[in-house]
mmCIF file of C-alpha atoms in Angstrom:
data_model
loop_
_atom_site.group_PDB
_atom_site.id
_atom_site.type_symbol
_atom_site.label_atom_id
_atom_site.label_comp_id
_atom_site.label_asym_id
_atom_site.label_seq_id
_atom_site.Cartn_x
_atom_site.Cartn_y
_atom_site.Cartn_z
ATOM 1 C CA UNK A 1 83.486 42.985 98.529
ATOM 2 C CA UNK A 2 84.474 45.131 101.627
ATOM 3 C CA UNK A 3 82.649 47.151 103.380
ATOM 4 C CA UNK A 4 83.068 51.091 102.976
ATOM 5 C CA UNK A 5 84.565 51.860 106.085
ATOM 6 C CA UNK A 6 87.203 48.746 105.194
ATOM 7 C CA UNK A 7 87.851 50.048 102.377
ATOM 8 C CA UNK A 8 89.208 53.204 103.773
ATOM 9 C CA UNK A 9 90.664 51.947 106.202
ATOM 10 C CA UNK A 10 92.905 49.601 104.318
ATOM 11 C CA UNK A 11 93.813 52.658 101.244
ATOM 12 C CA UNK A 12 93.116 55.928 102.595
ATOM 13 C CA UNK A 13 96.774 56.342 103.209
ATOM 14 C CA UNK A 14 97.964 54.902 99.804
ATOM 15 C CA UNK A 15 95.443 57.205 98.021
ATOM 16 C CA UNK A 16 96.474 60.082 100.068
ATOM 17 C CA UNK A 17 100.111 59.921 99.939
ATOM 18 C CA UNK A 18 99.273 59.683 95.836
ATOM 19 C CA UNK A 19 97.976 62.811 96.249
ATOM 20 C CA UNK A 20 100.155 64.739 98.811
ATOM 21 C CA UNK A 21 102.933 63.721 96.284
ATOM 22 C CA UNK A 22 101.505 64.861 93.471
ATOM 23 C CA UNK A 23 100.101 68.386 95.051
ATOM 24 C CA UNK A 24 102.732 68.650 97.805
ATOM 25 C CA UNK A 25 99.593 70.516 99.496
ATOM 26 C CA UNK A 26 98.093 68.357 102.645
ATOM 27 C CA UNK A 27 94.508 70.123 102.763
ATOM 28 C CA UNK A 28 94.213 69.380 99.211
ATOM 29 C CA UNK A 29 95.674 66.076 99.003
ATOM 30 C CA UNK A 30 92.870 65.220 102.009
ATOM 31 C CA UNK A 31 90.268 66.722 100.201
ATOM 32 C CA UNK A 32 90.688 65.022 97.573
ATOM 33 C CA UNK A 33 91.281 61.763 98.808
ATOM 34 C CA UNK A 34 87.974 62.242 100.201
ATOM 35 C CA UNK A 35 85.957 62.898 97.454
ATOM 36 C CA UNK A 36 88.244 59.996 95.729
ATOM 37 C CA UNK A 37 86.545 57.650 97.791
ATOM 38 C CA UNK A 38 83.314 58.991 97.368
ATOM 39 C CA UNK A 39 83.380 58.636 94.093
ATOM 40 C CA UNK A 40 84.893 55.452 94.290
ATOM 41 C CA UNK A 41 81.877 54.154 96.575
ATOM 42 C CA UNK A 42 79.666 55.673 94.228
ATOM 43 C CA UNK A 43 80.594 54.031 91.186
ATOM 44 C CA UNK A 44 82.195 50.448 93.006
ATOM 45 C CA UNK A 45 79.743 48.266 90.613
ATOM 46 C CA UNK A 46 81.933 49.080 87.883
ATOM 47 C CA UNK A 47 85.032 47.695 89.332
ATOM 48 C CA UNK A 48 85.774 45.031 87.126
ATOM 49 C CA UNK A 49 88.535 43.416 89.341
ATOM 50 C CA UNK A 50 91.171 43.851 86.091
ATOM 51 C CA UNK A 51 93.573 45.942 88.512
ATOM 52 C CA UNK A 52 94.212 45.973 91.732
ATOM 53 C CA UNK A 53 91.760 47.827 93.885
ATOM 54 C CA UNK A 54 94.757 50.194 95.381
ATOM 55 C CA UNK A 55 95.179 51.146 90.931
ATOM 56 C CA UNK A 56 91.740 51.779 90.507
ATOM 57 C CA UNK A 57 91.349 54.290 93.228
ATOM 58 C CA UNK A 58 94.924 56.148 92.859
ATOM 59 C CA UNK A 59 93.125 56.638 89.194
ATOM 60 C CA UNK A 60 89.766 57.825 90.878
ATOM 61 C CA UNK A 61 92.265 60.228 92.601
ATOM 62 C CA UNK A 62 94.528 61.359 89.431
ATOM 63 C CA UNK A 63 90.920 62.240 88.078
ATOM 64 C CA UNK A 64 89.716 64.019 90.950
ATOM 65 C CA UNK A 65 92.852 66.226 90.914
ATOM 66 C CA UNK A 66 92.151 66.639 87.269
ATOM 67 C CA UNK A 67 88.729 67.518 87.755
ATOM 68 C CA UNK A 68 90.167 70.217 90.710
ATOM 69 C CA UNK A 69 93.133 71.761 88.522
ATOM 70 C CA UNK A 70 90.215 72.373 85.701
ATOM 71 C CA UNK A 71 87.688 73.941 87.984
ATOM 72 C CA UNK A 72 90.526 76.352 89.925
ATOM 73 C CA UNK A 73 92.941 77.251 86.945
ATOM 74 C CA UNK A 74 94.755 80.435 88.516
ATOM 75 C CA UNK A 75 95.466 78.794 91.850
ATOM 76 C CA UNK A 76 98.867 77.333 92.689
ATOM 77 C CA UNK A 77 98.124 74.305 94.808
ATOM 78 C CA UNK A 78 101.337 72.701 94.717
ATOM 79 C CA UNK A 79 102.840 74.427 97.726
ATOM 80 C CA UNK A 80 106.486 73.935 97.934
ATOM 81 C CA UNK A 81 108.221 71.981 100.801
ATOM 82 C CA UNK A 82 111.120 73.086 102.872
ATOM 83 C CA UNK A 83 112.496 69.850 103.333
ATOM 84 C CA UNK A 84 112.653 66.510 101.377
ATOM 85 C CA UNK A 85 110.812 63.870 103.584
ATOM 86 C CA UNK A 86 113.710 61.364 102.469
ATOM 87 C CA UNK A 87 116.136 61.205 105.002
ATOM 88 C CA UNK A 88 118.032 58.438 103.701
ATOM 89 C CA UNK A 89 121.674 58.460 102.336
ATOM 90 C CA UNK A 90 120.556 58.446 99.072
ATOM 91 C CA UNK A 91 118.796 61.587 99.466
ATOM 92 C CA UNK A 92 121.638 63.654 100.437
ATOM 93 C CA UNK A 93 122.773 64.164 96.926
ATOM 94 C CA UNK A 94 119.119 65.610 96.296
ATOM 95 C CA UNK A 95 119.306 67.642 98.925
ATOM 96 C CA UNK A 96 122.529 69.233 97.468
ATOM 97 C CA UNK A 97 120.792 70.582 94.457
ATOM 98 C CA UNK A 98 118.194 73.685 95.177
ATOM 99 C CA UNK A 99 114.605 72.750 95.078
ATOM 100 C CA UNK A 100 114.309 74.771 92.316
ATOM 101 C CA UNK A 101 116.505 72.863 90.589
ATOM 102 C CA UNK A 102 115.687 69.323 91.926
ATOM 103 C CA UNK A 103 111.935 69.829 90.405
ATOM 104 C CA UNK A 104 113.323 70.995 86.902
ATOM 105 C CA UNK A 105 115.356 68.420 86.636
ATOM 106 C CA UNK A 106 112.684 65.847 88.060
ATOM 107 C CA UNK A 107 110.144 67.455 85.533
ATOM 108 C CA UNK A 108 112.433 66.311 82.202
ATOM 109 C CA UNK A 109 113.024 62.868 83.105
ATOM 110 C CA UNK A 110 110.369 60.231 81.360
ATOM 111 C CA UNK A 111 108.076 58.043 83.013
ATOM 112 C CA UNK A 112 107.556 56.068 84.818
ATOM 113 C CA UNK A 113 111.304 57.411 86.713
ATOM 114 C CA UNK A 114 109.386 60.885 87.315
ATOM 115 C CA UNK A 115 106.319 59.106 88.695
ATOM 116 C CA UNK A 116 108.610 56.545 90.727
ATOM 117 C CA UNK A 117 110.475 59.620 92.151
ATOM 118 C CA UNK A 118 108.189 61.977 92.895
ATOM 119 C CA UNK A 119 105.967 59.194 94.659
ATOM 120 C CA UNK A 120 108.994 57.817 96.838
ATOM 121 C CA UNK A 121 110.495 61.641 97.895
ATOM 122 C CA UNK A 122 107.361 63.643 98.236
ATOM 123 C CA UNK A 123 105.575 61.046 98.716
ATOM 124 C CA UNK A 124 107.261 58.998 101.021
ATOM 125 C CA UNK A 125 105.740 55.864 99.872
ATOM 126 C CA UNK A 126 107.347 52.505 100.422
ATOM 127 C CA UNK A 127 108.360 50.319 97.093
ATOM 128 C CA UNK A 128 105.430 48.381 98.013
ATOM 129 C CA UNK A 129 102.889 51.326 97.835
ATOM 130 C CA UNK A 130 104.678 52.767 94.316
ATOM 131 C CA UNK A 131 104.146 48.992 92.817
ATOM 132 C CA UNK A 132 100.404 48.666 93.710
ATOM 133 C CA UNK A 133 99.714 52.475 92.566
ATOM 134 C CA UNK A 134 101.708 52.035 88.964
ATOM 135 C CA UNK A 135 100.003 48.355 88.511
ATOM 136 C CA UNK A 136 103.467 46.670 89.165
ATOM 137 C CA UNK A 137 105.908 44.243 91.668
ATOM 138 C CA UNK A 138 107.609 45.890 94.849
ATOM 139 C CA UNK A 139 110.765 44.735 92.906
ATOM 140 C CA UNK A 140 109.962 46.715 89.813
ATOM 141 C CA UNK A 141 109.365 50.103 91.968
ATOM 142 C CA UNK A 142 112.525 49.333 93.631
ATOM 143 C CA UNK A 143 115.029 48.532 90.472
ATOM 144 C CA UNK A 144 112.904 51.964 88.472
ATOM 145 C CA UNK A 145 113.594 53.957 91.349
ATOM 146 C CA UNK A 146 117.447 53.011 91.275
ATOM 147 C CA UNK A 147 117.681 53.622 87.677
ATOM 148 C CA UNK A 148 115.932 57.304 87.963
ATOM 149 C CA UNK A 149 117.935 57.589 90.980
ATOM 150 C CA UNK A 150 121.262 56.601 89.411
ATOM 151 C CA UNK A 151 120.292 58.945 86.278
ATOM 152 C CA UNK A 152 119.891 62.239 88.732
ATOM 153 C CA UNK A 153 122.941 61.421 89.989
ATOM 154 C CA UNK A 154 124.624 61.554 86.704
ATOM 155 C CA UNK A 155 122.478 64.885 86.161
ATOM 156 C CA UNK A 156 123.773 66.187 89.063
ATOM 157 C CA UNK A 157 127.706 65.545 88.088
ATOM 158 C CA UNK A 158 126.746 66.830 84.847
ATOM 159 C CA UNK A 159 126.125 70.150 86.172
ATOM 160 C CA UNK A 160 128.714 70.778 89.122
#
């Protein structure tokens, strides 16, 4: 096994970029990743090596944010963004929409394309990262995110 400081080293930024995209807050998305690996270091005798250690520790996280969202109910800590990180081509049809309207159309479409998206534009992850967080291949990030991509599209055409 590694040692802790490995550890972090090597998925501090997956874990965190988890978070930031699904907070879109960076003071919480670092506090949490912090306590996600202190937890995780706590409890790393009862990794069982089924999953890759990168999908055990974006779970750690999701519960951690759970955990947070129970204990601080009334707070908003999803902070909106001014600007998609995305600068890419295919982003410029997202950027048409409003925001508002971006993350109500984002929050209607099923999983895993909501995941995939959110992780890749507010997360900025690369297909890579999305694959090892959802338990999958770089090429089954990639091919979901053109799909969910491809269907926003369509929502977007749908409504102009």
């Amino acid at each position: 096994m590694q040692s802790q400081e490995e550890l972090y080293q090597r998925y501090a930024r997956i874990v965190y970029k988890y978070l930031l995209s699904k907070t879109r807050n960076e003071q919480l998305a670092e506090e949490l990743t912090q306590e996600t690996f202190y937890q995780a270091i706590k409890s790393i005798d009862r990794f069982d090596g089924s999953c890759r250690l990168s999908t055990w520790l974006c779970a750690i996280a999701k519960n951690q944010l759970l955990a947070w969202l129970r204990k601080h109910p009334a707070e908003e800590p999803f902070q909106e963004q001014t600007t998609l990180q995305s600068a890419s081509a295919e982003s410029e049809a997202l950027q048409q929409l409003q925001r508002v309207e971006l993350m109500k159309k984002l929050h209607t479409f099923p999983e895993p394309f909501r995941e995939i998206l959110y992780l890749r534009i507010f997360g900025n992850l690369s297909f890579r990262e999305i694959g090892e967080i959802m338990g999958k291949t770089e090429n089954w990030a990639r091919v979901n995110y053109y799909r969910a991509k491809e269907r926003l599209k369509k929502e977007v055409q749908k409504d102009e």
